Amino acid sequence: MHNKTLTELKAGLAAGDFSSRELTEHFLARIQQHDGELNSFISVTAEQALAQADAADTALAAGNGGLLTGLPIAHKDIFCTEGVRTSCGSKMLDSFIAPYTATVVEKMAAEGAVMLGKTNMDEFAMGSSNETSYYGPVKNPWDLERVPGGSSGGAAACLGARLAPGATGTDTGGSIRQPAALNNITGLKPTYGRVSRWGMIAFASSLDQAGPMAQSAEDCALMLQAMAGHDQRDSTSLDEKVDDYLGALNNDISGLTIGIPEEFFPDTLDGAIADNSRAAIRELEKLGAKVVSVSLPSIKLSVPAYYVIAPAEASSNLSRFDGVRFGHRCDDPKDLEDLYKRSRSEGFGDEVKRRILVGAYALSAGYYDAYYRRAQQVRRLIRDDFARAFEKVDVLMGPTAPETAFKLGAKKDDPVSMYMADVFTIGVNLAGLPALSMPTGFINGLPTGTQVIGNYFREGQILNVAHKYQQATDWHKQAPAFGGDQ
């Protein structure tokens, strides 16, 4: 059952081929058997999952099923879940039991989803390799000596290893798309504001966006259909009609114009990565799409702009973790200053501390105009570049990541090199656009992905493009020989 897509499992439940309890027990057994090697889960909620599965079976028998009734889903441990630990991959929140449930989790539960557990992640979503987690690094199921990408690396690894058929992730600078590419799965970052951020622990509030991760674009469409929509509790949630993502999957793409940004194929890009993405684009040309060259001249500034804006917002958001109200508190503080200093020093890891310091510096008196204001001006230039491109094309395409999964520890002592792992994805977050990464082949046995970027609220269109590609190819169906049972 674990090699079936979410959509296929939905059909199997409807046909009575198996029950939700049988399906849930199957995935829980796989997690117990294999996750010791992967470390993709922080918490497994087996008892709760089986209770939800039994309720789903009752609903299905009565003909009252929702979009996701009976389907097992894993949630990134950045989403608050009432009564269940929500750690954000940090010692700071190791003991935090959320008193409420995030809108994303709530909406999916309302559609009948079964929660298998909470997946591992880079601490407070800060990282591109899933090595900054307090709970240890996650391993890539295609090669256990390599990273799965980050920050949604736990979600991507458990999906790649077929320990779950679907998972939620968050994307601040590429944290859904980059690990999706490195684990041979499909991951979608929606338009900023398309999916509620309420109950999702903030890293950089103007950049963070929740989205679905699964084997196929069809599965992501199914999950997004349940996740998307306005939420009055989230001031950044947009009151826009939710499209019929599932209904748009089979639209004809003949005549669709694909823009190829020249900046996504620099001379320094690995030739195999470039060839891989160009081959995917040619496949879409066979289906009737047209290809034109475009330019995003300011995109080269996206990484430096992002690493001013994101740390600045993080330094503000993480100021609430001070050892007073919740989270880690040091033992026997001498006074309030000692409480603050030691609680934060003990509770946060090195990467989080680094970004807090960078962000506080960028916002400080005398440096705000030189750094933060200038970065926001660059952000506007990047957004304008995308707007001009979308006057000529329907979607943009290029590599998701500049390389395949690298070795564990290879970049841990070189933060700048690590930051460049998101060089092709960050611009999308700065502009607030939707984008998807889909599997498009392998290089030396390791997966690669190609990114499809759409205009605002065009999630249906990029899902349609990816679905058409996946109907013509089978890269997304390839699974690693993990645990010797594939």
Coordinates of C-alpha atoms in Angstrom, one line a residue:
M1 CA 0.0 0.0 0.0
H2 CA 2.8 2.4 0.7
N3 CA 3.8 2.8 -2.9
K4 CA 0.3 4.1 -3.9
T5 CA -0.2 7.8 -4.2
L6 CA -2.6 9.7 -1.9
T7 CA -5.1 9.8 -4.7
E8 CA -4.9 6.1 -5.3
L9 CA -5.3 5.4 -1.5
K10 CA -8.4 7.6 -1.5
A11 CA -9.9 5.5 -4.3
G12 CA -9.0 2.3 -2.5
L13 CA -10.8 3.5 0.7
A14 CA -13.8 4.5 -1.3
A15 CA -13.9 1.0 -3.1
G16 CA -13.5 -0.8 0.3
D17 CA -10.2 -2.4 -0.7
F18 CA -8.9 -1.7 2.8
S19 CA -10.0 0.3 5.8
S20 CA -8.5 3.5 7.2
R21 CA -7.4 1.5 10.2
E22 CA -5.6 -1.1 8.1
L23 CA -3.9 1.8 6.1
T24 CA -2.9 3.6 9.3
E25 CA -1.6 0.5 10.9
H26 CA 0.5 -0.2 7.8
F27 CA 2.2 3.2 7.8
L28 CA 2.7 3.2 11.6
A29 CA 4.4 -0.1 11.3
R30 CA 6.7 1.3 8.5
I31 CA 7.6 4.3 10.7
Q32 CA 8.4 2.0 13.6
Q33 CA 10.5 -0.3 11.4
H34 CA 12.4 2.3 9.3
D35 CA 12.4 5.7 11.0
G36 CA 15.2 4.7 13.4
E37 CA 17.6 5.1 10.4
L38 CA 16.0 8.2 8.9
N39 CA 15.0 10.2 12.0
S40 CA 12.3 11.9 10.0
F41 CA 9.7 12.0 12.9
I42 CA 10.0 13.9 16.2
S43 CA 6.7 12.6 17.6
V44 CA 4.5 9.7 16.4
T45 CA 0.9 9.9 17.5
A46 CA -0.1 6.3 17.1
E47 CA -3.0 6.2 19.6
Q48 CA -4.5 9.4 18.2
A49 CA -4.0 8.2 14.6
L50 CA -5.9 4.9 15.2
A51 CA -8.8 6.7 16.9
Q52 CA -9.0 9.1 13.9
A53 CA -8.8 6.1 11.5
D54 CA -11.7 4.4 13.3
A55 CA -13.8 7.6 13.1
A56 CA -12.9 7.8 9.4
D57 CA -14.1 4.3 8.8
T58 CA -17.4 5.1 10.5
A59 CA -17.8 8.2 8.3
L60 CA -16.9 6.3 5.1
A61 CA -19.4 3.6 5.9
A62 CA -22.1 6.2 6.4
G63 CA -21.2 8.0 3.2
N64 CA -20.1 11.1 5.0
G65 CA -16.4 11.3 4.0
G66 CA -14.6 14.5 3.2
L67 CA -11.7 15.2 0.8
L68 CA -9.1 13.4 3.0
T69 CA -11.2 11.0 5.1
G70 CA -9.1 8.1 6.3
L71 CA -5.9 9.2 4.6
P72 CA -2.7 9.3 6.9
I73 CA -0.9 12.6 6.9
A74 CA 2.3 13.8 8.7
H75 CA 2.6 17.4 9.9
K76 CA 5.8 19.4 10.1
D77 CA 6.5 20.1 13.8
I78 CA 6.1 23.8 13.2
F79 CA 2.3 23.5 13.3
C80 CA 0.6 23.7 16.7
T81 CA -1.4 20.6 17.6
E82 CA -3.5 20.7 20.7
G83 CA -2.3 18.2 23.3
V84 CA 0.7 17.1 21.3
R85 CA 4.3 18.4 21.6
T86 CA 5.1 21.2 19.1
S87 CA 8.9 21.6 19.3
C88 CA 9.9 23.5 16.1
G89 CA 13.0 21.3 16.1
S90 CA 14.3 23.2 19.1
K91 CA 15.4 22.6 22.7
M92 CA 13.6 25.9 23.4
L93 CA 10.2 24.2 22.8
D94 CA 11.1 20.6 23.7
S95 CA 8.5 20.6 26.5
F96 CA 5.9 22.8 24.8
I97 CA 2.4 21.1 24.5
A98 CA 0.3 23.3 22.3
P99 CA -3.0 24.5 23.8
Y100 CA -4.6 24.9 20.4
T101 CA -4.5 23.6 16.8
A102 CA -3.1 25.4 13.8
T103 CA -5.6 26.3 11.1
V104 CA -3.9 24.0 8.5
V105 CA -4.1 21.0 10.8
E106 CA -7.7 21.9 11.8
K107 CA -8.9 22.2 8.2
M108 CA -7.3 18.9 7.2
A109 CA -8.7 17.1 10.2
A110 CA -12.2 18.6 9.3
E111 CA -11.8 16.8 5.9
G112 CA -11.0 13.6 7.7
A113 CA -7.2 13.3 7.6
V114 CA -5.5 11.0 10.0
M115 CA -2.4 12.5 11.8
L116 CA 0.5 10.0 11.9
G117 CA 2.8 12.4 13.9
K118 CA 5.0 15.4 13.7
T119 CA 8.1 15.5 11.4
N120 CA 11.6 16.6 12.1
M121 CA 12.9 19.9 10.8
D122 CA 15.7 22.5 11.0
E123 CA 15.4 24.4 14.2
F124 CA 12.7 27.1 13.8
A125 CA 12.9 26.3 10.1
M126 CA 16.3 27.9 9.8
G127 CA 18.4 25.7 7.5
S128 CA 18.7 24.0 4.1
S129 CA 19.8 20.5 5.2
N130 CA 17.8 19.5 8.3
E131 CA 21.1 19.3 10.3
T132 CA 20.2 22.1 12.8
S133 CA 17.4 20.2 14.6
Y134 CA 17.8 19.6 18.3
Y135 CA 16.7 16.0 17.7
G136 CA 19.6 15.3 15.3
P137 CA 19.9 15.3 11.5
V138 CA 17.4 13.7 9.2
K139 CA 18.9 11.2 6.6
N140 CA 18.1 11.1 2.9
P141 CA 16.4 7.8 2.1
W142 CA 18.2 7.7 -1.3
D143 CA 21.6 7.8 0.5
L144 CA 21.7 7.7 4.3
E145 CA 25.0 9.6 4.3
R146 CA 23.4 12.6 2.6
V147 CA 21.1 15.4 3.7
P148 CA 17.4 15.5 2.8
G149 CA 17.4 19.3 2.4
G150 CA 15.5 21.6 4.7
S151 CA 13.9 23.0 6.6
S152 CA 11.0 20.5 5.8
G153 CA 13.5 17.7 5.5
G154 CA 11.7 15.4 7.8
A155 CA 8.5 15.6 5.8
A156 CA 10.4 15.1 2.5
A157 CA 12.4 12.1 3.8
C158 CA 9.4 10.3 5.3
L159 CA 7.5 10.8 2.0
G160 CA 10.5 9.7 -0.1
A161 CA 10.9 6.5 2.0
R162 CA 7.1 5.9 1.8
L163 CA 6.6 6.2 5.5
A164 CA 3.6 8.5 4.8
P165 CA 1.6 9.3 1.7
G166 CA 1.3 13.0 2.3
A167 CA 2.7 15.7 4.6
T168 CA 2.6 19.4 5.4
G169 CA 5.6 21.7 5.1
T170 CA 6.5 25.3 5.2
D171 CA 8.5 27.4 2.8
T172 CA 10.2 30.6 3.8
G173 CA 13.0 30.6 1.2
G174 CA 12.6 27.2 -0.5
S175 CA 12.0 24.9 2.4
I176 CA 9.3 22.9 0.7
R177 CA 10.7 22.9 -2.8
Q178 CA 14.4 22.2 -2.2
P179 CA 13.8 19.1 0.0
A180 CA 11.2 17.9 -2.4
A181 CA 13.8 18.0 -5.2
L182 CA 16.3 16.1 -3.1
N183 CA 13.9 13.3 -2.1
N184 CA 12.1 12.8 -5.4
I185 CA 8.7 14.1 -4.3
T186 CA 6.4 16.9 -5.3
G187 CA 6.1 20.0 -3.1
L188 CA 4.1 23.2 -3.5
K189 CA 4.6 26.6 -2.0
P190 CA 1.3 28.5 -2.5
T191 CA 0.9 32.3 -3.0
Y192 CA 1.7 34.2 0.2
G193 CA -1.6 34.4 2.1
R194 CA -3.3 31.6 0.2
V195 CA -3.0 29.2 3.2
S196 CA -3.4 30.4 6.8
R197 CA -0.4 30.9 9.0
W198 CA -2.4 30.9 12.2
G199 CA -0.9 28.4 14.6
M200 CA 2.3 28.0 12.5
I201 CA 5.2 29.1 14.6
A202 CA 6.7 32.1 12.9
F203 CA 10.2 32.4 11.5
A204 CA 9.9 35.3 9.0
S205 CA 6.3 36.5 8.9
S206 CA 6.4 38.2 5.5
L207 CA 7.9 35.1 3.9
D208 CA 6.6 32.0 5.6
Q209 CA 3.9 30.0 3.8
A210 CA 2.5 26.5 4.5
G211 CA 2.0 24.0 1.6
P212 CA 1.5 20.4 0.7
M213 CA 4.1 17.7 0.0
A214 CA 3.3 14.4 -1.6
Q215 CA 4.3 12.0 -4.4
S216 CA 2.5 13.7 -7.2
A217 CA 1.0 17.0 -8.3
E218 CA -2.5 15.4 -8.2
D219 CA -1.9 14.6 -4.5
C220 CA -0.7 18.1 -3.8
A221 CA -3.9 19.5 -5.5
L222 CA -6.0 17.3 -3.2
M223 CA -4.2 18.5 -0.1
L224 CA -4.3 22.2 -1.2
Q225 CA -8.0 21.9 -1.8
A226 CA -8.4 21.1 1.9
M227 CA -5.8 23.6 3.2
A228 CA -6.5 26.8 1.2
G229 CA -8.9 29.5 2.2
H230 CA -9.4 32.7 4.1
D231 CA -8.9 32.7 7.9
Q232 CA -10.1 35.6 10.0
R233 CA -7.6 34.7 12.7
D234 CA -4.6 35.4 10.3
S235 CA -4.3 39.1 9.3
T236 CA -2.1 38.0 6.3
S237 CA -4.7 35.6 5.0
L238 CA -6.2 36.7 1.7
D239 CA -9.9 36.6 1.1
E240 CA -9.7 35.1 -2.3
K241 CA -11.9 32.4 -3.8
V242 CA -10.4 29.0 -3.6
D243 CA -10.0 27.5 -7.1
D244 CA -11.0 24.0 -8.1
Y245 CA -7.4 22.6 -8.1
L246 CA -8.4 19.1 -8.8
G247 CA -10.7 20.1 -11.7
A248 CA -8.0 22.0 -13.4
L249 CA -5.4 19.2 -13.4
N250 CA -6.3 17.9 -16.9
N251 CA -6.6 21.2 -18.7
D252 CA -4.9 21.3 -22.1
I253 CA -1.5 23.0 -21.9
S254 CA -1.1 23.4 -25.7
G255 CA -0.3 27.1 -26.3
L256 CA 0.9 27.6 -22.7
T257 CA 4.0 29.8 -22.7
I258 CA 6.9 28.8 -20.5
G259 CA 9.5 31.4 -19.7
I260 CA 13.1 30.3 -19.1
P261 CA 14.9 32.8 -17.0
E262 CA 18.5 33.0 -18.2
E263 CA 19.6 33.7 -14.6
F264 CA 18.4 30.1 -13.6
F265 CA 21.0 28.6 -16.0
P266 CA 24.3 30.4 -15.2
D267 CA 27.6 29.2 -16.6
T268 CA 28.5 28.0 -13.1
L269 CA 25.5 25.6 -12.9
D270 CA 26.3 21.9 -12.9
G271 CA 25.8 20.8 -16.5
A272 CA 23.8 17.7 -15.5
I273 CA 21.4 19.8 -13.4
A274 CA 20.9 22.1 -16.3
D275 CA 20.3 19.3 -18.8
N276 CA 17.9 17.6 -16.5
S277 CA 15.6 20.7 -16.3
R278 CA 15.9 21.4 -20.0
A279 CA 14.8 17.8 -20.7
A280 CA 11.7 18.4 -18.5
I281 CA 10.9 21.5 -20.4
R282 CA 11.3 19.7 -23.8
E283 CA 8.8 17.1 -22.5
L284 CA 6.2 19.9 -22.0
E285 CA 7.0 21.3 -25.5
K286 CA 6.0 17.9 -26.9
L287 CA 2.6 18.5 -25.1
G288 CA 2.1 21.8 -27.0
A289 CA 3.7 24.3 -24.7
K290 CA 5.8 27.2 -26.2
V291 CA 9.2 28.2 -24.7
V292 CA 10.7 31.7 -24.6
S293 CA 13.7 33.2 -22.9
V294 CA 13.1 35.9 -20.2
S295 CA 15.3 37.8 -17.8
L296 CA 15.1 38.5 -14.1
P297 CA 18.0 40.9 -13.7
S298 CA 17.5 41.5 -10.0
I299 CA 17.2 37.9 -9.0
K300 CA 21.0 37.7 -8.4
L301 CA 20.3 39.9 -5.4
S302 CA 17.7 37.6 -3.8
V303 CA 20.1 35.7 -1.5
P304 CA 21.7 38.8 0.1
A305 CA 18.3 40.6 0.4
Y306 CA 16.7 37.5 1.9
Y307 CA 19.5 37.0 4.5
V308 CA 18.8 40.6 5.8
I309 CA 15.0 40.5 5.8
A310 CA 14.5 36.9 7.1
P311 CA 16.9 37.2 10.1
A312 CA 15.5 40.7 10.9
E313 CA 12.0 39.2 11.1
A314 CA 13.3 36.2 13.0
S315 CA 15.0 38.3 15.6
S316 CA 11.7 40.0 16.3
N317 CA 9.6 36.8 16.3
L318 CA 12.0 34.8 18.5
S319 CA 12.2 37.6 21.1
R320 CA 9.1 36.0 22.7
F321 CA 11.1 32.9 23.7
D322 CA 12.7 34.4 26.9
G323 CA 12.3 31.7 29.5
V324 CA 9.4 33.6 31.2
R325 CA 6.1 32.4 29.7
F326 CA 6.8 29.1 28.0
G327 CA 9.6 27.1 26.6
H328 CA 13.0 26.3 28.0
R329 CA 14.0 28.0 31.3
C330 CA 17.5 27.8 32.8
D331 CA 18.0 26.4 36.3
D332 CA 18.3 28.8 39.3
P333 CA 18.6 32.2 37.5
K334 CA 20.3 34.8 39.7
D335 CA 18.1 37.6 38.3
L336 CA 15.9 38.5 35.2
E337 CA 18.9 39.3 33.0
D338 CA 20.5 36.0 33.9
L339 CA 17.2 34.2 33.1
Y340 CA 17.0 35.8 29.7
K341 CA 20.7 35.2 28.8
R342 CA 21.0 31.6 29.9
S343 CA 17.5 30.5 28.8
R344 CA 18.1 31.8 25.3
S345 CA 21.8 30.6 25.2
E346 CA 20.8 27.1 26.3
G347 CA 17.5 26.9 24.3
F348 CA 18.7 28.1 20.9
G349 CA 21.2 26.3 18.6
D350 CA 24.0 28.0 16.7
E351 CA 22.2 28.7 13.4
V352 CA 19.3 30.3 15.2
K353 CA 21.6 32.5 17.4
R354 CA 23.5 33.5 14.2
R355 CA 20.4 34.7 12.5
I356 CA 19.1 36.5 15.6
L357 CA 22.4 38.4 15.8
V358 CA 22.4 39.3 12.1
G359 CA 18.8 40.4 12.3
A360 CA 19.2 42.5 15.4
Y361 CA 22.2 44.2 13.8
A362 CA 20.3 44.9 10.6
L363 CA 17.5 46.6 12.5
S364 CA 19.7 48.5 14.9
A365 CA 19.9 52.3 14.9
G366 CA 22.4 53.5 12.3
Y367 CA 22.2 50.3 10.2
Y368 CA 18.4 50.1 9.5
D369 CA 18.6 52.2 6.4
A370 CA 21.8 50.7 5.1
Y371 CA 20.6 47.1 5.4
Y372 CA 17.0 46.4 6.1
R373 CA 15.5 49.3 4.1
R374 CA 17.8 48.6 1.2
A375 CA 16.9 44.9 1.3
Q376 CA 13.2 45.8 1.1
Q377 CA 13.9 48.0 -1.9
V378 CA 15.7 45.1 -3.6
R379 CA 12.7 42.9 -2.8
R380 CA 10.5 45.3 -4.7
L381 CA 12.9 45.2 -7.7
I382 CA 12.7 41.4 -7.7
R383 CA 8.9 41.4 -7.6
D384 CA 8.8 43.9 -10.5
D385 CA 11.1 41.6 -12.5
F386 CA 8.6 38.7 -12.0
A387 CA 5.7 41.0 -12.9
R388 CA 7.3 42.0 -16.2
A389 CA 8.1 38.4 -17.0
F390 CA 4.5 37.3 -16.4
E391 CA 3.3 39.9 -18.9
K392 CA 4.9 37.6 -21.6
V393 CA 4.6 34.1 -20.2
D394 CA 2.2 31.9 -18.2
V395 CA 4.8 30.1 -16.1
L396 CA 8.5 30.2 -15.4
M397 CA 10.7 27.1 -15.2
G398 CA 14.2 26.1 -14.1
P399 CA 16.2 24.0 -11.7
T400 CA 14.9 23.8 -8.1
A401 CA 18.3 23.4 -6.5
P402 CA 21.8 23.9 -7.9
E403 CA 23.0 20.5 -6.8
T404 CA 21.8 17.1 -5.6
A405 CA 21.8 16.1 -2.0
F406 CA 25.2 16.7 -0.4
K407 CA 26.9 14.7 2.3
L408 CA 25.9 15.2 5.9
G409 CA 28.3 17.7 7.5
A410 CA 29.7 18.9 4.2
K411 CA 28.5 22.5 4.7
K412 CA 27.8 22.7 8.4
D413 CA 30.8 24.9 9.0
D414 CA 30.2 27.1 5.9
P415 CA 26.9 29.0 6.4
V416 CA 27.2 31.0 3.2
S417 CA 27.7 27.8 1.1
M418 CA 24.6 26.4 2.8
Y419 CA 22.6 29.5 2.1
M420 CA 23.3 29.2 -1.7
A421 CA 21.4 25.9 -1.7
D422 CA 18.3 28.1 -2.0
V423 CA 19.6 30.4 -4.8
F424 CA 16.8 29.5 -7.2
T425 CA 14.0 29.4 -4.7
I426 CA 14.4 32.5 -2.5
G427 CA 13.2 35.0 -5.1
V428 CA 9.8 33.4 -5.2
N429 CA 9.3 34.0 -1.5
L430 CA 10.5 37.6 -1.7
A431 CA 7.8 38.2 -4.4
G432 CA 5.1 36.1 -2.7
L433 CA 4.5 33.9 -5.8
P434 CA 3.4 30.3 -5.9
A435 CA 5.9 27.7 -7.1
L436 CA 6.2 23.9 -7.3
S437 CA 9.1 21.4 -7.5
M438 CA 8.5 18.2 -9.3
P439 CA 10.8 15.2 -9.8
T440 CA 12.5 15.2 -13.2
G441 CA 15.2 12.6 -13.0
F442 CA 18.4 11.4 -11.4
I443 CA 22.1 12.2 -11.4
N444 CA 24.4 9.5 -10.1
G445 CA 21.4 7.8 -8.4
L446 CA 20.3 11.0 -6.6
P447 CA 17.0 12.8 -7.4
T448 CA 16.7 16.2 -9.0
G449 CA 13.8 18.5 -9.4
T450 CA 12.5 21.2 -11.7
Q451 CA 10.7 24.3 -10.4
V452 CA 7.4 25.6 -12.0
I453 CA 6.7 29.2 -10.9
G454 CA 3.3 30.8 -11.5
N455 CA 1.7 34.2 -11.2
Y456 CA -0.3 35.1 -8.0
F457 CA -3.1 32.6 -7.2
R458 CA -2.2 30.5 -10.2
E459 CA -1.6 27.4 -8.2
G460 CA -4.1 25.5 -10.4
Q461 CA -2.1 26.3 -13.5
I462 CA 1.3 25.1 -12.1
L463 CA -0.4 22.0 -10.7
N464 CA -1.8 21.4 -14.2
V465 CA 1.6 21.8 -15.8
A466 CA 3.2 19.4 -13.3
H467 CA 0.3 16.9 -13.6
K468 CA 0.6 16.8 -17.4
Y469 CA 4.4 16.2 -17.1
Q470 CA 3.8 13.4 -14.6
Q471 CA 1.3 11.7 -16.9
A472 CA 4.0 11.6 -19.6
T473 CA 6.8 10.5 -17.3
D474 CA 7.3 8.2 -14.3
W475 CA 10.1 9.9 -12.3
H476 CA 7.7 10.7 -9.5
K477 CA 6.9 7.0 -9.1
Q478 CA 10.5 6.0 -8.4
A479 CA 11.2 5.1 -4.8
P480 CA 14.5 4.3 -3.1
A481 CA 15.4 0.7 -2.2
F482 CA 15.1 1.8 1.4
G483 CA 14.9 -1.0 4.0
G484 CA 15.0 -3.6 1.2
D485 CA 11.2 -3.6 0.8
Q486 CA 10.5 -1.5 -2.2

